[in-house]
Coordinates of C-alpha atoms (C1' of nucleotides) in Angstrom, one line a residue:
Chain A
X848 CA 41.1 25.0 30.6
X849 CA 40.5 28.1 27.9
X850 CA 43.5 29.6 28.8
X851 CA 46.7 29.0 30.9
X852 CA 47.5 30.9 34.0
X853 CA 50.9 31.8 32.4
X854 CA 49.2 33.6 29.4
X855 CA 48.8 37.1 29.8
X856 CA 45.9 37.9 27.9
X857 CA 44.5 40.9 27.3
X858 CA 40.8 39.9 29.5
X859 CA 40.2 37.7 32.2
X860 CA 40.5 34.3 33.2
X861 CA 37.2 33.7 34.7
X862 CA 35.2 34.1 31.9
X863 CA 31.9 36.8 31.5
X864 CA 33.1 39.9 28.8
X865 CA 35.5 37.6 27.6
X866 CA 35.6 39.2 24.0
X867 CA 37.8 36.4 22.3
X868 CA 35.0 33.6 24.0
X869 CA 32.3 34.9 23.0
X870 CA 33.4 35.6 19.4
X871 CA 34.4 31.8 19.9
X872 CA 31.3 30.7 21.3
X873 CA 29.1 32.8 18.2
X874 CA 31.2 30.7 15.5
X875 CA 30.4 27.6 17.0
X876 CA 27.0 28.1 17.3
X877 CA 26.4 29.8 14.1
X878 CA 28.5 26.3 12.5
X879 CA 26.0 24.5 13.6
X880 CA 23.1 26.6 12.6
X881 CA 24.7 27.0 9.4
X882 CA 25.3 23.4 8.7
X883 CA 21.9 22.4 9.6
X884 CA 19.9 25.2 7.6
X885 CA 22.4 26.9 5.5
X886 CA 23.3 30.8 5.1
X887 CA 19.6 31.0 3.5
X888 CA 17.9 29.0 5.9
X889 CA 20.2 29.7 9.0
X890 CA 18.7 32.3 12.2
X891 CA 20.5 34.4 13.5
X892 CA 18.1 34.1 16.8
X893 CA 18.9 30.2 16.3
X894 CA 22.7 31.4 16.4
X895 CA 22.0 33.6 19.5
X896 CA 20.4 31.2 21.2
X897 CA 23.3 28.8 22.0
X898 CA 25.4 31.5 22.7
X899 CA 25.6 33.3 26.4
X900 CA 25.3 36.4 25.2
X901 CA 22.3 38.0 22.9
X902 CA 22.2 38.7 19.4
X903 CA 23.4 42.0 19.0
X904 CA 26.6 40.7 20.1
X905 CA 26.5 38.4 16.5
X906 CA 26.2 42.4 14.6
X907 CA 28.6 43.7 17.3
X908 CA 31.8 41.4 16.2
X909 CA 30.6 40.1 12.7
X910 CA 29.0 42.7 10.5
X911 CA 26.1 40.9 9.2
X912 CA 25.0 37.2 8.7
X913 CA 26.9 36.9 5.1
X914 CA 30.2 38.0 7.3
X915 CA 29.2 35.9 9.8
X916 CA 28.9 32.8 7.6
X917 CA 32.5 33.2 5.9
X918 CA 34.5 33.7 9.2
X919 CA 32.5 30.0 9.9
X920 CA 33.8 29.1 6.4
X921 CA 36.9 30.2 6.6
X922 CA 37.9 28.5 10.3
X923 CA 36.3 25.2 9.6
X924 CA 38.7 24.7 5.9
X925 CA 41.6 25.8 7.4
X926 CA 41.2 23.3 9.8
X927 CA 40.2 20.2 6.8
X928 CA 43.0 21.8 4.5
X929 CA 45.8 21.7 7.3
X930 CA 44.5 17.9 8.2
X931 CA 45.6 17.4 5.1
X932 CA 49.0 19.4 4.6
X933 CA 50.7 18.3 7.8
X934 CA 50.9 14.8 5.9
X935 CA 54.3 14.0 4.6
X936 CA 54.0 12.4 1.3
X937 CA 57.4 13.4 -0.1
X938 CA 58.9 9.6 -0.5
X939 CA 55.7 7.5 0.1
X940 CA 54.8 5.4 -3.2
X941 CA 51.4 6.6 -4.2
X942 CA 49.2 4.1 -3.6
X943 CA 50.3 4.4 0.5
X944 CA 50.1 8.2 0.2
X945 CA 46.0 8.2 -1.4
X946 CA 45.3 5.5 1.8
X947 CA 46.9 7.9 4.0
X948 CA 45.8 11.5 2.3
X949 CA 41.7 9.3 2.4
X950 CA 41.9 8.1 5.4
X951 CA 42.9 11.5 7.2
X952 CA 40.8 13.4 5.4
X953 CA 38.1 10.9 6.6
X954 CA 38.9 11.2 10.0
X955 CA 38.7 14.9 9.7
X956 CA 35.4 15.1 8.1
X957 CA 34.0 12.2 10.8
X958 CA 35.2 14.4 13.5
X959 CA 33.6 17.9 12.1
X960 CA 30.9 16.3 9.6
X961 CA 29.3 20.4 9.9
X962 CA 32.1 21.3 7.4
X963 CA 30.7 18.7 4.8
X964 CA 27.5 20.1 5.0
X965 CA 28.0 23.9 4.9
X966 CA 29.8 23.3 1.6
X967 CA 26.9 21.1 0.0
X968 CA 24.6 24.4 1.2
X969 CA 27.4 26.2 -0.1
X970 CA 27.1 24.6 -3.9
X971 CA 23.6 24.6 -3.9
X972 CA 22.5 27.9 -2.5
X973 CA 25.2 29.6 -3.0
X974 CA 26.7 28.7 -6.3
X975 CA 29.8 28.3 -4.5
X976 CA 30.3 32.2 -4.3
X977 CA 32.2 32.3 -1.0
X978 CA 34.7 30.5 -2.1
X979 CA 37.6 32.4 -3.2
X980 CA 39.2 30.3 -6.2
X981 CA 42.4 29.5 -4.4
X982 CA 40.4 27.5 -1.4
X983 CA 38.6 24.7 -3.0
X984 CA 42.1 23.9 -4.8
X985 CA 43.6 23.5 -1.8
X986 CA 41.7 20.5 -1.3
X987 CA 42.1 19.1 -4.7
X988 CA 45.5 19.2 -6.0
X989 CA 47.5 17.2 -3.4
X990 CA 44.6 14.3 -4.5
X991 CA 45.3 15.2 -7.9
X992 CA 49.0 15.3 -7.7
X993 CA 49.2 11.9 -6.2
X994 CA 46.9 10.4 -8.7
X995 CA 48.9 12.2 -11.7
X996 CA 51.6 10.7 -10.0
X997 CA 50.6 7.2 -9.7
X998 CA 49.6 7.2 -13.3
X999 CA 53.3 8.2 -14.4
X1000 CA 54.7 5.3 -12.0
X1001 CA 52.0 3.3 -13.6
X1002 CA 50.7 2.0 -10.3
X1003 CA 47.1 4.0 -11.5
X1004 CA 44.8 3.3 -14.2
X1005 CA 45.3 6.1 -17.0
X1006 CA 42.0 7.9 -15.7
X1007 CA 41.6 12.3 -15.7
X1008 CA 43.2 13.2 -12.2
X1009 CA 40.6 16.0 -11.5
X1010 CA 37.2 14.2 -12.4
X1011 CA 38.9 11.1 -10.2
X1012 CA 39.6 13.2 -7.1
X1013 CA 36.2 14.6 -7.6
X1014 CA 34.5 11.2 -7.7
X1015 CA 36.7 9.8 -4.7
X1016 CA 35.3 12.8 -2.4
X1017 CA 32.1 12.2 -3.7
X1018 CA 33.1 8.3 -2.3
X1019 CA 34.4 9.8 0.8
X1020 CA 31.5 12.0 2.0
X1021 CA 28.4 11.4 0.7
X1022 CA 28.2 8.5 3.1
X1023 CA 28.1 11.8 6.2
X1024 CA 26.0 14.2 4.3
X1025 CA 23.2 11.8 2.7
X1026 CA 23.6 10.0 5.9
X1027 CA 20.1 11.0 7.4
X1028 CA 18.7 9.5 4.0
X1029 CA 20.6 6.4 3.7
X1030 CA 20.1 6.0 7.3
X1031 CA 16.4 3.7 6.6
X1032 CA 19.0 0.9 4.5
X1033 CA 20.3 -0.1 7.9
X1034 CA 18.2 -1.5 10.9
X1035 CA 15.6 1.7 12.5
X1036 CA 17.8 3.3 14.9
X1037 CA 21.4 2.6 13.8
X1038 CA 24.4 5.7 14.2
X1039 CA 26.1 6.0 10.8
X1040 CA 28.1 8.2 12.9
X1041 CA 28.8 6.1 15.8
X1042 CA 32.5 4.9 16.0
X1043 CA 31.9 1.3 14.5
X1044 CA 30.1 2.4 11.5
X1045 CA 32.6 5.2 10.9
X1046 CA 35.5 3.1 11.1
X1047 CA 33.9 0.6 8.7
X1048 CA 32.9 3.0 6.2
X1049 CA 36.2 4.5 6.1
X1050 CA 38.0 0.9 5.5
X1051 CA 35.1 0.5 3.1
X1052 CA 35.7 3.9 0.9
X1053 CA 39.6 3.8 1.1
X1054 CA 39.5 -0.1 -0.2
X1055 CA 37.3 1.1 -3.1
X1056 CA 39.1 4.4 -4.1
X1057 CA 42.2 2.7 -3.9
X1058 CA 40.6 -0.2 -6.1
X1059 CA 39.1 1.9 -8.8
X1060 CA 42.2 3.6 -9.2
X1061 CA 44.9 0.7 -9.6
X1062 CA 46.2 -0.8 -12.7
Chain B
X73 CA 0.5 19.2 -28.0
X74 CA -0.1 18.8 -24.8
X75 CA -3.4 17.1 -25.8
X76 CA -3.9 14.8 -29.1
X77 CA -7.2 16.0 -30.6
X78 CA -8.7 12.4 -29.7
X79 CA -8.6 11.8 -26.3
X80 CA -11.4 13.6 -24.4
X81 CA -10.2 15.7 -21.2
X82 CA -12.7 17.2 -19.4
X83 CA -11.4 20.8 -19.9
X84 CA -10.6 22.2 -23.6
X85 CA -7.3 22.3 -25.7
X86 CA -6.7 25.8 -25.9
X87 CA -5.5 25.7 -22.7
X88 CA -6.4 28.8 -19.9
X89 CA -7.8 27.5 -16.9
X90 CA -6.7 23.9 -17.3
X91 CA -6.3 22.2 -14.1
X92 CA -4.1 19.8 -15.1
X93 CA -1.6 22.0 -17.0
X94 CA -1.8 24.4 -13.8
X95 CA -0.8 21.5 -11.5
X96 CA 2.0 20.2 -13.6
X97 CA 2.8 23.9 -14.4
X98 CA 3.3 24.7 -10.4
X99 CA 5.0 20.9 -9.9
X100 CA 7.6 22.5 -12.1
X101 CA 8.3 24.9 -11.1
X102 CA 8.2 24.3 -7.7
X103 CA 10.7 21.5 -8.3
X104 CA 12.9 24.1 -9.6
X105 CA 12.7 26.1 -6.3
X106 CA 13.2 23.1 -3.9
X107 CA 16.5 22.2 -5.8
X108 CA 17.2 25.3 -5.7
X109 CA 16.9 26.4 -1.7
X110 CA 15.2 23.0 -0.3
X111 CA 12.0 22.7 1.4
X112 CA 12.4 25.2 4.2
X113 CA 14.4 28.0 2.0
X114 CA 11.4 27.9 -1.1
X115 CA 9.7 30.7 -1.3
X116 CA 6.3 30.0 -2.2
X117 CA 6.0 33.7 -3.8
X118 CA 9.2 32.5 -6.1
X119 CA 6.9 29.3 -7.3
X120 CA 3.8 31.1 -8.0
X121 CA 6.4 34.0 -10.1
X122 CA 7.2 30.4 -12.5
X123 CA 3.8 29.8 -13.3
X124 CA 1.0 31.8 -14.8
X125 CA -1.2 31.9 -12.4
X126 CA -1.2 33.6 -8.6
X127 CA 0.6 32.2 -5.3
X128 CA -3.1 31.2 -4.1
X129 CA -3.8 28.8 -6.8
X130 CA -0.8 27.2 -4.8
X131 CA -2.4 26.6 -1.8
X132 CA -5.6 25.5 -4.0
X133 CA -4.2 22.8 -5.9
X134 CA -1.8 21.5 -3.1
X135 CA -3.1 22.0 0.6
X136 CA 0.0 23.5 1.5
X137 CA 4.0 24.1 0.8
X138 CA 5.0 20.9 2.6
X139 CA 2.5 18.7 0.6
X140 CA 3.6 20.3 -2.4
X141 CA 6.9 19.6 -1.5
X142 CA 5.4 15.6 -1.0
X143 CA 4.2 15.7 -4.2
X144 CA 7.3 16.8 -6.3
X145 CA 9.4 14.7 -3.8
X146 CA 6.9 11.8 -5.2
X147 CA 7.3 12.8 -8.5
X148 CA 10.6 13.0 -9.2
X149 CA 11.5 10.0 -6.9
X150 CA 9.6 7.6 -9.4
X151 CA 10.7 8.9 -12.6
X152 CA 14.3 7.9 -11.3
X153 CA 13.4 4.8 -9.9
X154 CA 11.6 3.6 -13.4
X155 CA 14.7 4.8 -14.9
X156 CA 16.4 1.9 -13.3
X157 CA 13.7 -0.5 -13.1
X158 CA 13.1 -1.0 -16.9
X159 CA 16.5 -2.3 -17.2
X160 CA 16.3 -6.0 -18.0
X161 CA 19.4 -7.4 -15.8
X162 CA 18.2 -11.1 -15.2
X163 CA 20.7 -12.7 -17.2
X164 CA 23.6 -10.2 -17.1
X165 CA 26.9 -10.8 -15.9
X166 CA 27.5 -8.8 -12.5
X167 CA 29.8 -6.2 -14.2
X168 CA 28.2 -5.8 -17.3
X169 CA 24.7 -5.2 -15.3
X170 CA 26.2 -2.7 -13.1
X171 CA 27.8 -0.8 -15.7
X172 CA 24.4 -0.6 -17.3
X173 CA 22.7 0.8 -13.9
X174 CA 25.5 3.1 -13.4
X175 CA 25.3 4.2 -16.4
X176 CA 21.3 4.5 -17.2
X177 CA 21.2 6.3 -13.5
X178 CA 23.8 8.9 -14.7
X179 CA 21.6 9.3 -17.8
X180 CA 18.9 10.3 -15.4
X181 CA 20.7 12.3 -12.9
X182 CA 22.1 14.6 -15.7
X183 CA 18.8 15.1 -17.8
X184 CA 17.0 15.6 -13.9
X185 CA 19.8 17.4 -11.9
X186 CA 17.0 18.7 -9.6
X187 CA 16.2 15.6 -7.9
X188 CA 19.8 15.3 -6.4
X189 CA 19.6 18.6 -5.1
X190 CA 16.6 17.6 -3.3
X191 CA 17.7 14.7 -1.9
X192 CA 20.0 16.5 -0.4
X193 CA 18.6 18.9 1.3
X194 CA 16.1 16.3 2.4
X195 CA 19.0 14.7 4.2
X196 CA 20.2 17.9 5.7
X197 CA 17.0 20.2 6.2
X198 CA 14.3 17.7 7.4
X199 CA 16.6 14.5 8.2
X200 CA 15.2 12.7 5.7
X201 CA 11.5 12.5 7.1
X202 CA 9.6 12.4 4.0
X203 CA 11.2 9.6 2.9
X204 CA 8.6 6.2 3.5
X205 CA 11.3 3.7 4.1
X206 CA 10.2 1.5 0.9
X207 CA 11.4 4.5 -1.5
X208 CA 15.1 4.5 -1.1
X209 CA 15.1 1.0 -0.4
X210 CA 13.8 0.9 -3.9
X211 CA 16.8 2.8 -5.2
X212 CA 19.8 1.1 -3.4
X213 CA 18.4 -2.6 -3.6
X214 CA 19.1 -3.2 -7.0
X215 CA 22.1 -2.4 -6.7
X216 CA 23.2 -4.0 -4.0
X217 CA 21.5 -7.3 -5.4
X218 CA 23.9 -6.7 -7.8
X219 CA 27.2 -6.6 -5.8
X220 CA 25.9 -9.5 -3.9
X221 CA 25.5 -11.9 -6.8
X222 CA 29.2 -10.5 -8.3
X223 CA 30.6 -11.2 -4.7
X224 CA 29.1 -14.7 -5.1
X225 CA 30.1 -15.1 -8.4
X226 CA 33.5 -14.6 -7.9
X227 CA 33.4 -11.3 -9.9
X228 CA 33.6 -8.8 -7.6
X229 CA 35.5 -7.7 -4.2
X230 CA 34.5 -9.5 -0.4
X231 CA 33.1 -5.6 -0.3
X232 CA 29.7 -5.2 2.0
X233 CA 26.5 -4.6 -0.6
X234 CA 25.3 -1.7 1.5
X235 CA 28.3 0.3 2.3
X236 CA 29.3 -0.4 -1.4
X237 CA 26.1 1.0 -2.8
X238 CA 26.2 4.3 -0.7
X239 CA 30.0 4.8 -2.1
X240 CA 29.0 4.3 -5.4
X241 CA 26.2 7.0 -5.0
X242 CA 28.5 9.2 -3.9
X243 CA 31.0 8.9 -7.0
X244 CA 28.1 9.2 -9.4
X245 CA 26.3 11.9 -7.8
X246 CA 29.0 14.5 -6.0
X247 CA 30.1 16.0 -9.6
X248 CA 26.2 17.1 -10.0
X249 CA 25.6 18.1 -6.3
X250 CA 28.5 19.8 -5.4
X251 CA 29.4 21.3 -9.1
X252 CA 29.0 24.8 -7.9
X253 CA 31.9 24.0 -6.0
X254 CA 34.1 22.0 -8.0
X255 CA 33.7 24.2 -11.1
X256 CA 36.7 26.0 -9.9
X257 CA 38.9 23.1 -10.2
X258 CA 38.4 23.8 -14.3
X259 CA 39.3 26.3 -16.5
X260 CA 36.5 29.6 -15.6
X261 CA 33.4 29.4 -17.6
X262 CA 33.3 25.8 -18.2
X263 CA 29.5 24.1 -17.8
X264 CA 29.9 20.9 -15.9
X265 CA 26.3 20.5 -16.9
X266 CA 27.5 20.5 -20.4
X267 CA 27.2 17.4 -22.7
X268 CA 31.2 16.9 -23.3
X269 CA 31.8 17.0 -19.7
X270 CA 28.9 14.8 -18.8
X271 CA 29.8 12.6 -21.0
X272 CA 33.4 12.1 -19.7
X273 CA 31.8 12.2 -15.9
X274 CA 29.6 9.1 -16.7
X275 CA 32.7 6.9 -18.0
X276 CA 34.9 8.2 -15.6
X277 CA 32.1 7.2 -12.7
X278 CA 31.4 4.0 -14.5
X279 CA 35.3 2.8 -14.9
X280 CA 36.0 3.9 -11.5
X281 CA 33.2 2.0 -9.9
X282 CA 33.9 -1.0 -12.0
X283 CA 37.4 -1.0 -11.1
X284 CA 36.5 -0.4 -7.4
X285 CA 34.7 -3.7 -7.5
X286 CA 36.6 -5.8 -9.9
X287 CA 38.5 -8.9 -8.1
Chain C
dA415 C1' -29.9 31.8 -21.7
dT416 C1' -28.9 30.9 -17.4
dA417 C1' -27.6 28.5 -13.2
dT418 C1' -23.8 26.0 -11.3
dT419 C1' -19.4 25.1 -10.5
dA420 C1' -14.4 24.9 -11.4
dA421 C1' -10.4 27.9 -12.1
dC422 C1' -8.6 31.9 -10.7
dT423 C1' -7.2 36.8 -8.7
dA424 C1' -6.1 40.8 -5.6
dA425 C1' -5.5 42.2 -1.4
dC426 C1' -4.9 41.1 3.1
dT427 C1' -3.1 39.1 7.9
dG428 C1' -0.2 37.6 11.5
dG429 C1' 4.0 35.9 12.7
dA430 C1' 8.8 35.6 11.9
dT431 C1' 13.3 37.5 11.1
dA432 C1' 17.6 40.5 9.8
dG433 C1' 19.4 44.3 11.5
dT434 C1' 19.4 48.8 14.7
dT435 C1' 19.7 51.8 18.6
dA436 C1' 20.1 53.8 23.0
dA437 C1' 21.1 52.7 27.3
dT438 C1' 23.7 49.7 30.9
dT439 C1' 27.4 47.2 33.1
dA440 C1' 31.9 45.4 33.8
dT441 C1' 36.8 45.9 33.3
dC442 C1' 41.0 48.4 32.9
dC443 C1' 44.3 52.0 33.5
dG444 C1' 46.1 56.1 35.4
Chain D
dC1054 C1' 39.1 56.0 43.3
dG1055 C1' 37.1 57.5 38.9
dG1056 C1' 37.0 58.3 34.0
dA1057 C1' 37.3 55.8 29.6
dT1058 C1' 36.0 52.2 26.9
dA1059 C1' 34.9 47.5 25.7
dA1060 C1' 31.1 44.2 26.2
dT1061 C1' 26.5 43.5 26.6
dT1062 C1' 21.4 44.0 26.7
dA1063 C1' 16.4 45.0 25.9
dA1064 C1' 13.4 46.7 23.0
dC1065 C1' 12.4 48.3 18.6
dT1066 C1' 11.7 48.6 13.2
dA1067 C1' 11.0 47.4 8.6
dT1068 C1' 10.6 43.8 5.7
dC1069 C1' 9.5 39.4 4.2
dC1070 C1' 6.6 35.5 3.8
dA1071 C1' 3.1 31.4 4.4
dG1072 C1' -1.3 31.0 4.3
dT1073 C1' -6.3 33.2 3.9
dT1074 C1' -10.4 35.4 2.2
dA1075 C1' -13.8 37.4 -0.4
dG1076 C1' -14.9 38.1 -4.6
dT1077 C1' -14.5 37.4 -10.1
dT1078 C1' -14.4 35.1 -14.6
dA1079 C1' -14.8 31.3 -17.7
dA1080 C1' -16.6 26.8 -19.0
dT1081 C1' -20.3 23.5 -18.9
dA1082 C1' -24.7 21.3 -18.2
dT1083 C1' -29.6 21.8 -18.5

DNA sequence: ATATTAACTAACTGGATAGTTAATTATCCG
DNA sequence: CGGATAATTAACTATCCAGTTAGTTAATAT
């Protein structure tokens, strides 16, 4: 399933030495490592350990852990920021293109809730140094741009389009990342992440974005 | 200061070798240190550096780092939860009383910043385990009494009180949480912690959670 | 004044952890 | 086939860090 017979890659087909799975297979692990503990907090044995191969390996294709952590980084946004670029919002009116631009970007962040977290590590261990400035706008301005926007059309409230898209992600996610906190509101043993609870926190958080914002 | 000349503490003024001062002294700065890196990423050895006494007076006062960690958790947690339950709201109109919540938790968020930061990584590090159930109970309740009774009232949007309350979090909390982040999104330099840019956080929030509501 | 105890310190211990190294094995290519 | 090289491992090192211990100093009570 990793790769088609027709390819002609470099390797193998039947896995073992694979240098492109393994490098694969490090990132995933180490995105979960990282999203659990953080770059401070993350081990690299941790890593290792959900990996076939042994930690070395983690030195042998990423330098260190800090390199490590912004190849994780780097994979996982590209992957939320192209979620939300392949949308095309050229003609829609803006109230239709924010329900569409929040409710992809919630799927996105339902189906890889590690992203969410590594950022909040990111902001508060960090200081948001791994970002390079260009990244976390990438994120923001199409939100801003449709707000802006919206206001002009008058369809939105006259509100500042940056602290409003901050405050709608803030809407959007804190519901995945506070989730093992906010878990005890809801009967002992309920999913917040299980497909029902999802889908009705994501009708729940558009409605309300799209509320606070119109006229 | 610390003392008024009246009251009669076991221990002298002049502080030196004052219990009390040494506990809150190492509660301090200890709650500096678990906002800054969370429970498993505080180094002990960085607390004791905040105070002016050794690491081992630490382990003296407070059995060990987890219980420490109890005791700011406990600490914090009620000074924020006071914060809302002086306000007087028995009388008040739905939107007016959640306007004042909103805006009396913002007050306490900003002047406290820690305590987010905490929470968080309470959520993320140790899934939320040192939570008793009562204490965020104690948080969101109030505030999702109030979205009941303006659902009731005919004030507010057929929204569900739980779901609602965890958005609302969200909006008022991401700016502090994440600001590391989303400082890039404004000019370099600026201090999101700053009162101007508080200040236009909190009625942002406020307007776009009453608007979120709002029939 | 001195015995008692509370507050405090310096130095240590054992275990964990990031990163290294030298040797080993599989795969490829001529 | 056999030499070259890419992929991989086991075992190691140096450092960091939570928690301990044995002993010291300051305040208080008698």
């Amino acid at each position: 399933m990793t790769n088609s017979p027709t390819t002609k890659k470099p390797r193998k087909e039947t896995s073992s030495r694979d240098a492109e799975l393994t490098k694969g297979r490090i990132l995933d692990a180490a995105e979960d490592e990282f999203a659990k503990a953080g770059l401070l907090g993350a081990r690299t044995e941790a890593i290792a350990a959900n990996t076939k191969v042994t930690k070395a390996m983690i030195y042998y294709y990423f330098e260190d852990k800090e390199k490590l952590y912004q190849a994780v980084l780097e994979r996982a946004f590209a992957r939320r920021v192209s979620a939300i670029q392949k949308l095309d919002l050229a003609g829609t009116p803006p109230a239709q293109a924010l329900r569409l631009v929040v409710e992809s970007f919630l799927d996105e962040v339902s189906q890889h809730p590690n992203l969410s977290a590594i950022l909040f590590y990111e902001a508060m261990q960090n200081k948001g140094r791994f970002y390079k400035d260009i990244a976390i706008a990438t994120l923001y301005e199409p939100i801003e741009n449709i707000i802006a926007r919206g206001i002009e059309v008058g369809a939105f409230r006259q509100v500042d389009p940056r602290h409003s898209a901050v405050n709608i992600m803030g809407a959007c996610v804190f519901y995945f990342c506070a989730r093992e906190n906010v878990k005890h509101l809801w009967e002992p043993g309920t999913d917040l992440l299980s497909p029902e609870m999802v889908k009705q926190h994501v009708t729940e958080a558009a409605d309300f974005v799209l509320a606070g914002l119109r006229k």
